[in-house]
Amino acid sequence: MDRTTGGAPTRPPQGVAGAVLLLGVLLAGAAPLIPLAVLVYRYEPELLPLFAVPLAVLVAAWRIARDRARDQLTDPLTDLPNRQALLLAAQEAIAEHDEGYSVGLILLDLDRFRSLNDTLGHTAGDRLLVHIARRLHRALRSGGPPGSATRGSIDDVFAGLPPRYRRGRPLVARMGGDEFAVLLPGIGCPNTLERVAKALIAELAAPIRLDGLLLVLEASAGVCVYPQHAQDAESLLRRADVAMAHAQRGHSCVEQYDEAQDADTPYRIGLLGDLRRALETGEVQLHYQPKVAFDGRVVGLEALLRWERPGQGKVSPDEFVGLAESSGLMPRLTDYVLEAAVGQLAHWREQGLQVQVAVNVSPRDVLNPGFAQRVAGHLVRHQVPAHALQLEITERLLLDDSRRAADTLAELRGYGVGMSLDDFGTGHSSLVRLRSLPVGELKIDRSFVSRMVADDHDAAVVRCSVELAHSLGLTVVAEGVEDDETWERLHLMGVDAVQGWLVSAALPAEQATAWLRVHRTGAPPVERMSAATQLPPGMQPVLPPVLPPVLPPVIQAVQAAQMEIQAPGVPNWAPTRPQ
């Protein structure tokens, strides 16, 4: 089957239609000259050739207007339709939409094209874009060459469409830079469109020979469908861009539009405005969850965000932190957290409480120029030594820009700031990349720790992670420790410290201060409560009174002290991020 794609909506009329249009323009432009031409023909016929001049001017004006209109809708490099042409085609497709079938849009972005362009030069980059445009055009025109990844997938999709849509024309457009779009005017469901997107990405991944080099390109795609995801052409394009950005961040190749990931829904716009105000008024709070070694030492505390939106209740940290990251508010939120955490460290040091506090930072923060200097500025302002602060980063940083991240983290380590790799096991990092980062601590994600008693596979992951970290000279902290048996197994595996509800919930600053004071005083161990023991009204123990055999007496004292800390009238915040 042959499906015309690419520049169809932008090319000037051809054949009979073009001739008729040209004749119409000539007649309209020459109408005022007709009476004069009749008089000249009657009295001075030899002057008639002079009328060819205005007619030639009319033809030239028509051609100029036609070319200008075409240029306004065409990408000059690839000769594909541009963004405006795509919007016009999408509006037309939506206007002709039939019940049961949708208008699909795929937005494609070439991964790491900028670095390739800088390495090979802009001329080679332009030639590469032209090659990609031709490859997309060819894949959609005939399903791709025999044996290609796209041929079967795309032909199957179009074979299942009604005859009216089979006569329709998919459109390939260049949006600018290394972004391309594919408009499919008759798609049954988003999953079908996702199949086509994956086939196109596979087609783009075929090796390309350029200037003697064999290049293999990777791409990310966002998929959006009318009317399921959007109600007009502008929304269709914008939401496809949201899905594509999510695919790039998650390295997931193709993503469908999901409203939960869109920062521009009315709810999320309102949430973002409230978050900005909350940062200005100090409504966002830090709670602190201890990390404790098996011999009873407190090795540090992790600062966790808590926000209660006025009139709306508590907001999940995952929700508002993700919103801050997608909206550009993350640097401000990170500075807010660093200022609060370092300020609390200074307050504790004045009281003789020498502890280390860990702060989670976004990969975008670490890759932002000047981040190390900003951290140092907070420490200098509060006169807190750098070793009292620890930054927790995630494995995602290893995938974004490992070289730049390593330089920033090395600068921070040069100041003396501690580094911890958080949520280990949930990302895609390699051992080589892990060795390149100057981290001193590895935190095993709670998703493995919480299931290790019941799942031998998760227990094996934890065991291997501990051995790997120790072989690299890293200390190991296990998150999400909530029961005695997990504590015992982690202790036998050689884990250095634990964090979770069995030790302590995340506490507000005042309660964390009391917790640290009790731990420092070494209060006597608490006897196991008998059935007849009664707690004062309103007092709820944070931890179970049954203690694991390896739990030292000093931790038992801390556990008992927590019951006193949770006094009546003090809200017991359950951490939204399970620990």
JSON list of N, CA and C in Angstrom, two decimals, residues 395 422-428 442-466 476-483 485-487 489-490 493 495 499 578:
[
{"chain": "A", "resi": 395, "resn": "GLU", "atom": "N", "xyz": [20.11, 6.65, 41.80]},
{"chain": "A", "resi": 395, "resn": "GLU", "atom": "CA", "xyz": [20.80, 6.03, 40.66]},
{"chain": "A", "resi": 395, "resn": "GLU", "atom": "C", "xyz": [20.48, 6.74, 39.35]},
{"chain": "A", "resi": 422, "resn": "ASP", "atom": "N", "xyz": [21.02, 6.65, 47.34]},
{"chain": "A", "resi": 422, "resn": "ASP", "atom": "CA", "xyz": [19.72, 6.27, 47.89]},
{"chain": "A", "resi": 422, "resn": "ASP", "atom": "C", "xyz": [18.98, 5.32, 46.94]},
{"chain": "A", "resi": 423, "resn": "ASP", "atom": "N", "xyz": [18.06, 4.53, 47.52]},
{"chain": "A", "resi": 423, "resn": "ASP", "atom": "CA", "xyz": [17.16, 3.65, 46.74]},
{"chain": "A", "resi": 423, "resn": "ASP", "atom": "C", "xyz": [17.94, 2.71, 45.84]},
{"chain": "A", "resi": 424, "resn": "PHE", "atom": "N", "xyz": [19.05, 2.19, 46.33]},
{"chain": "A", "resi": 424, "resn": "PHE", "atom": "CA", "xyz": [19.87, 1.31, 45.49]},
{"chain": "A", "resi": 424, "resn": "PHE", "atom": "C", "xyz": [19.09, 0.05, 45.12]},
{"chain": "A", "resi": 425, "resn": "GLY", "atom": "N", "xyz": [19.21, -0.34, 43.85]},
{"chain": "A", "resi": 425, "resn": "GLY", "atom": "CA", "xyz": [18.54, -1.55, 43.37]},
{"chain": "A", "resi": 425, "resn": "GLY", "atom": "C", "xyz": [17.33, -1.28, 42.52]},
{"chain": "A", "resi": 426, "resn": "THR", "atom": "N", "xyz": [16.83, -0.03, 42.54]},
{"chain": "A", "resi": 426, "resn": "THR", "atom": "CA", "xyz": [15.63, 0.29, 41.77]},
{"chain": "A", "resi": 426, "resn": "THR", "atom": "C", "xyz": [15.95, 0.96, 40.44]},
{"chain": "A", "resi": 427, "resn": "GLY", "atom": "N", "xyz": [17.23, 1.31, 40.20]},
{"chain": "A", "resi": 427, "resn": "GLY", "atom": "CA", "xyz": [17.60, 2.00, 38.97]},
{"chain": "A", "resi": 427, "resn": "GLY", "atom": "C", "xyz": [18.27, 1.07, 37.98]},
{"chain": "A", "resi": 428, "resn": "HIS", "atom": "N", "xyz": [19.11, 1.66, 37.13]},
{"chain": "A", "resi": 428, "resn": "HIS", "atom": "CA", "xyz": [19.75, 0.90, 36.06]},
{"chain": "A", "resi": 428, "resn": "HIS", "atom": "C", "xyz": [21.26, 1.17, 36.01]},
{"chain": "A", "resi": 442, "resn": "LEU", "atom": "N", "xyz": [25.73, 3.48, 50.89]},
{"chain": "A", "resi": 442, "resn": "LEU", "atom": "CA", "xyz": [24.74, 2.92, 49.97]},
{"chain": "A", "resi": 442, "resn": "LEU", "atom": "C", "xyz": [23.50, 2.53, 50.78]},
{"chain": "A", "resi": 443, "resn": "LYS", "atom": "N", "xyz": [22.35, 3.01, 50.33]},
{"chain": "A", "resi": 443, "resn": "LYS", "atom": "CA", "xyz": [21.10, 2.70, 51.02]},
{"chain": "A", "resi": 443, "resn": "LYS", "atom": "C", "xyz": [20.28, 1.73, 50.18]},
{"chain": "A", "resi": 444, "resn": "ILE", "atom": "N", "xyz": [19.95, 0.57, 50.78]},
{"chain": "A", "resi": 444, "resn": "ILE", "atom": "CA", "xyz": [19.16, -0.44, 50.07]},
{"chain": "A", "resi": 444, "resn": "ILE", "atom": "C", "xyz": [17.69, -0.05, 50.17]},
{"chain": "A", "resi": 445, "resn": "ASP", "atom": "N", "xyz": [17.03, -0.03, 49.04]},
{"chain": "A", "resi": 445, "resn": "ASP", "atom": "CA", "xyz": [15.65, 0.44, 48.98]},
{"chain": "A", "resi": 445, "resn": "ASP", "atom": "C", "xyz": [14.72, -0.45, 49.80]},
{"chain": "A", "resi": 446, "resn": "ARG", "atom": "N", "xyz": [13.73, 0.20, 50.41]},
{"chain": "A", "resi": 446, "resn": "ARG", "atom": "CA", "xyz": [12.80, -0.51, 51.28]},
{"chain": "A", "resi": 446, "resn": "ARG", "atom": "C", "xyz": [11.97, -1.55, 50.53]},
{"chain": "A", "resi": 447, "resn": "SER", "atom": "N", "xyz": [11.82, -1.40, 49.21]},
{"chain": "A", "resi": 447, "resn": "SER", "atom": "CA", "xyz": [11.03, -2.37, 48.45]},
{"chain": "A", "resi": 447, "resn": "SER", "atom": "C", "xyz": [11.66, -3.76, 48.53]},
{"chain": "A", "resi": 448, "resn": "PHE", "atom": "N", "xyz": [13.00, -3.85, 48.70]},
{"chain": "A", "resi": 448, "resn": "PHE", "atom": "CA", "xyz": [13.67, -5.14, 48.87]},
{"chain": "A", "resi": 448, "resn": "PHE", "atom": "C", "xyz": [13.70, -5.55, 50.35]},
{"chain": "A", "resi": 449, "resn": "VAL", "atom": "N", "xyz": [13.97, -4.57, 51.22]},
{"chain": "A", "resi": 449, "resn": "VAL", "atom": "CA", "xyz": [14.10, -4.88, 52.65]},
{"chain": "A", "resi": 449, "resn": "VAL", "atom": "C", "xyz": [12.78, -5.38, 53.23]},
{"chain": "A", "resi": 450, "resn": "SER", "atom": "N", "xyz": [11.67, -4.74, 52.86]},
{"chain": "A", "resi": 450, "resn": "SER", "atom": "CA", "xyz": [10.38, -5.08, 53.47]},
{"chain": "A", "resi": 450, "resn": "SER", "atom": "C", "xyz": [9.90, -6.47, 53.09]},
{"chain": "A", "resi": 451, "resn": "ARG", "atom": "N", "xyz": [10.42, -7.03, 51.97]},
{"chain": "A", "resi": 451, "resn": "ARG", "atom": "CA", "xyz": [9.95, -8.34, 51.51]},
{"chain": "A", "resi": 451, "resn": "ARG", "atom": "C", "xyz": [10.99, -9.43, 51.68]},
{"chain": "A", "resi": 452, "resn": "MET", "atom": "N", "xyz": [12.14, -9.11, 52.25]},
{"chain": "A", "resi": 452, "resn": "MET", "atom": "CA", "xyz": [13.22, -10.09, 52.27]},
{"chain": "A", "resi": 452, "resn": "MET", "atom": "C", "xyz": [12.93, -11.29, 53.15]},
{"chain": "A", "resi": 453, "resn": "VAL", "atom": "N", "xyz": [12.09, -11.14, 54.16]},
{"chain": "A", "resi": 453, "resn": "VAL", "atom": "CA", "xyz": [11.74, -12.27, 55.02]},
{"chain": "A", "resi": 453, "resn": "VAL", "atom": "C", "xyz": [10.88, -13.28, 54.27]},
{"chain": "A", "resi": 454, "resn": "ALA", "atom": "N", "xyz": [9.97, -12.79, 53.44]},
{"chain": "A", "resi": 454, "resn": "ALA", "atom": "CA", "xyz": [9.04, -13.66, 52.72]},
{"chain": "A", "resi": 454, "resn": "ALA", "atom": "C", "xyz": [9.51, -14.03, 51.33]},
{"chain": "A", "resi": 455, "resn": "ASP", "atom": "N", "xyz": [10.48, -13.32, 50.78]},
{"chain": "A", "resi": 455, "resn": "ASP", "atom": "CA", "xyz": [10.90, -13.53, 49.40]},
{"chain": "A", "resi": 455, "resn": "ASP", "atom": "C", "xyz": [12.41, -13.77, 49.36]},
{"chain": "A", "resi": 456, "resn": "ASP", "atom": "N", "xyz": [12.80, -14.99, 49.00]},
{"chain": "A", "resi": 456, "resn": "ASP", "atom": "CA", "xyz": [14.23, -15.33, 48.95]},
{"chain": "A", "resi": 456, "resn": "ASP", "atom": "C", "xyz": [14.97, -14.51, 47.89]},
{"chain": "A", "resi": 457, "resn": "HIS", "atom": "N", "xyz": [14.27, -14.17, 46.80]},
{"chain": "A", "resi": 457, "resn": "HIS", "atom": "CA", "xyz": [14.90, -13.38, 45.76]},
{"chain": "A", "resi": 457, "resn": "HIS", "atom": "C", "xyz": [15.30, -12.00, 46.29]},
{"chain": "A", "resi": 458, "resn": "ASP", "atom": "N", "xyz": [14.38, -11.35, 47.01]},
{"chain": "A", "resi": 458, "resn": "ASP", "atom": "CA", "xyz": [14.70, -10.04, 47.58]},
{"chain": "A", "resi": 458, "resn": "ASP", "atom": "C", "xyz": [15.81, -10.16, 48.61]},
{"chain": "A", "resi": 459, "resn": "ALA", "atom": "N", "xyz": [15.80, -11.25, 49.39]},
{"chain": "A", "resi": 459, "resn": "ALA", "atom": "CA", "xyz": [16.86, -11.46, 50.37]},
{"chain": "A", "resi": 459, "resn": "ALA", "atom": "C", "xyz": [18.22, -11.60, 49.68]},
{"chain": "A", "resi": 460, "resn": "ALA", "atom": "N", "xyz": [18.23, -12.29, 48.52]},
{"chain": "A", "resi": 460, "resn": "ALA", "atom": "CA", "xyz": [19.47, -12.44, 47.77]},
{"chain": "A", "resi": 460, "resn": "ALA", "atom": "C", "xyz": [19.95, -11.11, 47.23]},
{"chain": "A", "resi": 461, "resn": "VAL", "atom": "N", "xyz": [19.01, -10.25, 46.78]},
{"chain": "A", "resi": 461, "resn": "VAL", "atom": "CA", "xyz": [19.38, -8.92, 46.29]},
{"chain": "A", "resi": 461, "resn": "VAL", "atom": "C", "xyz": [20.02, -8.11, 47.40]},
{"chain": "A", "resi": 462, "resn": "VAL", "atom": "N", "xyz": [19.43, -8.17, 48.59]},
{"chain": "A", "resi": 462, "resn": "VAL", "atom": "CA", "xyz": [19.99, -7.43, 49.72]},
{"chain": "A", "resi": 462, "resn": "VAL", "atom": "C", "xyz": [21.38, -7.95, 50.06]},
{"chain": "A", "resi": 463, "resn": "ARG", "atom": "N", "xyz": [21.53, -9.27, 50.11]},
{"chain": "A", "resi": 463, "resn": "ARG", "atom": "CA", "xyz": [22.83, -9.86, 50.46]},
{"chain": "A", "resi": 463, "resn": "ARG", "atom": "C", "xyz": [23.91, -9.46, 49.45]},
{"chain": "A", "resi": 464, "resn": "CYS", "atom": "N", "xyz": [23.57, -9.55, 48.17]},
{"chain": "A", "resi": 464, "resn": "CYS", "atom": "CA", "xyz": [24.54, -9.18, 47.13]},
{"chain": "A", "resi": 464, "resn": "CYS", "atom": "C", "xyz": [24.87, -7.69, 47.19]},
{"chain": "A", "resi": 465, "resn": "SER", "atom": "N", "xyz": [23.86, -6.85, 47.49]},
{"chain": "A", "resi": 465, "resn": "SER", "atom": "CA", "xyz": [24.11, -5.41, 47.59]},
{"chain": "A", "resi": 465, "resn": "SER", "atom": "C", "xyz": [25.06, -5.10, 48.73]},
{"chain": "A", "resi": 466, "resn": "VAL", "atom": "N", "xyz": [24.90, -5.81, 49.85]},
{"chain": "A", "resi": 466, "resn": "VAL", "atom": "CA", "xyz": [25.78, -5.59, 50.99]},
{"chain": "A", "resi": 466, "resn": "VAL", "atom": "C", "xyz": [27.22, -5.98, 50.64]},
{"chain": "A", "resi": 476, "resn": "VAL", "atom": "N", "xyz": [26.63, 0.43, 54.53]},
{"chain": "A", "resi": 476, "resn": "VAL", "atom": "CA", "xyz": [25.32, 0.03, 54.02]},
{"chain": "A", "resi": 476, "resn": "VAL", "atom": "C", "xyz": [24.25, 0.36, 55.05]},
{"chain": "A", "resi": 477, "resn": "VAL", "atom": "N", "xyz": [23.21, 1.05, 54.59]},
{"chain": "A", "resi": 477, "resn": "VAL", "atom": "CA", "xyz": [22.05, 1.35, 55.42]},
{"chain": "A", "resi": 477, "resn": "VAL", "atom": "C", "xyz": [20.84, 0.70, 54.76]},
{"chain": "A", "resi": 478, "resn": "ALA", "atom": "N", "xyz": [20.04, -0.01, 55.54]},
{"chain": "A", "resi": 478, "resn": "ALA", "atom": "CA", "xyz": [18.82, -0.65, 55.03]},
{"chain": "A", "resi": 478, "resn": "ALA", "atom": "C", "xyz": [17.62, 0.20, 55.44]},
{"chain": "A", "resi": 479, "resn": "GLU", "atom": "N", "xyz": [16.80, 0.56, 54.47]},
{"chain": "A", "resi": 479, "resn": "GLU", "atom": "CA", "xyz": [15.60, 1.36, 54.73]},
{"chain": "A", "resi": 479, "resn": "GLU", "atom": "C", "xyz": [14.40, 0.44, 54.95]},
{"chain": "A", "resi": 480, "resn": "GLY", "atom": "N", "xyz": [13.38, 0.97, 55.62]},
{"chain": "A", "resi": 480, "resn": "GLY", "atom": "CA", "xyz": [12.11, 0.26, 55.73]},
{"chain": "A", "resi": 480, "resn": "GLY", "atom": "C", "xyz": [12.14, -0.92, 56.67]},
{"chain": "A", "resi": 481, "resn": "VAL", "atom": "N", "xyz": [12.93, -0.87, 57.73]},
{"chain": "A", "resi": 481, "resn": "VAL", "atom": "CA", "xyz": [12.98, -1.97, 58.71]},
{"chain": "A", "resi": 481, "resn": "VAL", "atom": "C", "xyz": [11.81, -1.81, 59.67]},
{"chain": "A", "resi": 482, "resn": "GLU", "atom": "N", "xyz": [10.91, -2.79, 59.66]},
{"chain": "A", "resi": 482, "resn": "GLU", "atom": "CA", "xyz": [9.67, -2.63, 60.42]},
{"chain": "A", "resi": 482, "resn": "GLU", "atom": "C", "xyz": [9.37, -3.81, 61.35]},
{"chain": "A", "resi": 483, "resn": "ASP", "atom": "N", "xyz": [10.18, -4.87, 61.35]},
{"chain": "A", "resi": 483, "resn": "ASP", "atom": "CA", "xyz": [9.88, -6.01, 62.22]},
{"chain": "A", "resi": 483, "resn": "ASP", "atom": "C", "xyz": [11.18, -6.62, 62.73]},
{"chain": "A", "resi": 485, "resn": "GLU", "atom": "N", "xyz": [12.30, -9.81, 62.78]},
{"chain": "A", "resi": 485, "resn": "GLU", "atom": "CA", "xyz": [13.02, -10.78, 61.97]},
{"chain": "A", "resi": 485, "resn": "GLU", "atom": "C", "xyz": [13.86, -10.11, 60.89]},
{"chain": "A", "resi": 486, "resn": "THR", "atom": "N", "xyz": [13.34, -9.04, 60.30]},
{"chain": "A", "resi": 486, "resn": "THR", "atom": "CA", "xyz": [14.12, -8.30, 59.31]},
{"chain": "A", "resi": 486, "resn": "THR", "atom": "C", "xyz": [15.37, -7.71, 59.94]},
{"chain": "A", "resi": 487, "resn": "TRP", "atom": "N", "xyz": [15.21, -7.16, 61.14]},
{"chain": "A", "resi": 487, "resn": "TRP", "atom": "CA", "xyz": [16.36, -6.62, 61.88]},
{"chain": "A", "resi": 487, "resn": "TRP", "atom": "C", "xyz": [17.43, -7.69, 62.05]},
{"chain": "A", "resi": 489, "resn": "ARG", "atom": "N", "xyz": [17.95, -10.53, 60.40]},
{"chain": "A", "resi": 489, "resn": "ARG", "atom": "CA", "xyz": [18.57, -10.97, 59.15]},
{"chain": "A", "resi": 489, "resn": "ARG", "atom": "C", "xyz": [19.56, -9.94, 58.63]},
{"chain": "A", "resi": 490, "resn": "LEU", "atom": "N", "xyz": [19.20, -8.68, 58.72]},
{"chain": "A", "resi": 490, "resn": "LEU", "atom": "CA", "xyz": [20.10, -7.62, 58.27]},
{"chain": "A", "resi": 490, "resn": "LEU", "atom": "C", "xyz": [21.37, -7.61, 59.11]},
{"chain": "A", "resi": 493, "resn": "MET", "atom": "N", "xyz": [23.60, -10.37, 57.96]},
{"chain": "A", "resi": 493, "resn": "MET", "atom": "CA", "xyz": [24.18, -10.10, 56.64]},
{"chain": "A", "resi": 493, "resn": "MET", "atom": "C", "xyz": [25.31, -9.09, 56.68]},
{"chain": "A", "resi": 495, "resn": "VAL", "atom": "N", "xyz": [24.86, -5.71, 57.50]},
{"chain": "A", "resi": 495, "resn": "VAL", "atom": "CA", "xyz": [24.41, -4.33, 57.26]},
{"chain": "A", "resi": 495, "resn": "VAL", "atom": "C", "xyz": [24.93, -3.45, 58.38]},
{"chain": "A", "resi": 499, "resn": "GLN", "atom": "N", "xyz": [17.19, 1.85, 59.18]},
{"chain": "A", "resi": 499, "resn": "GLN", "atom": "CA", "xyz": [16.30, 3.00, 59.26]},
{"chain": "A", "resi": 499, "resn": "GLN", "atom": "C", "xyz": [14.90, 2.50, 59.01]},
{"chain": "A", "resi": 578, "resn": "PRO", "atom": "N", "xyz": [7.13, 5.72, 52.90]},
{"chain": "A", "resi": 578, "resn": "PRO", "atom": "CA", "xyz": [7.30, 4.68, 53.90]},
{"chain": "A", "resi": 578, "resn": "PRO", "atom": "C", "xyz": [8.78, 4.50, 54.25]}
]
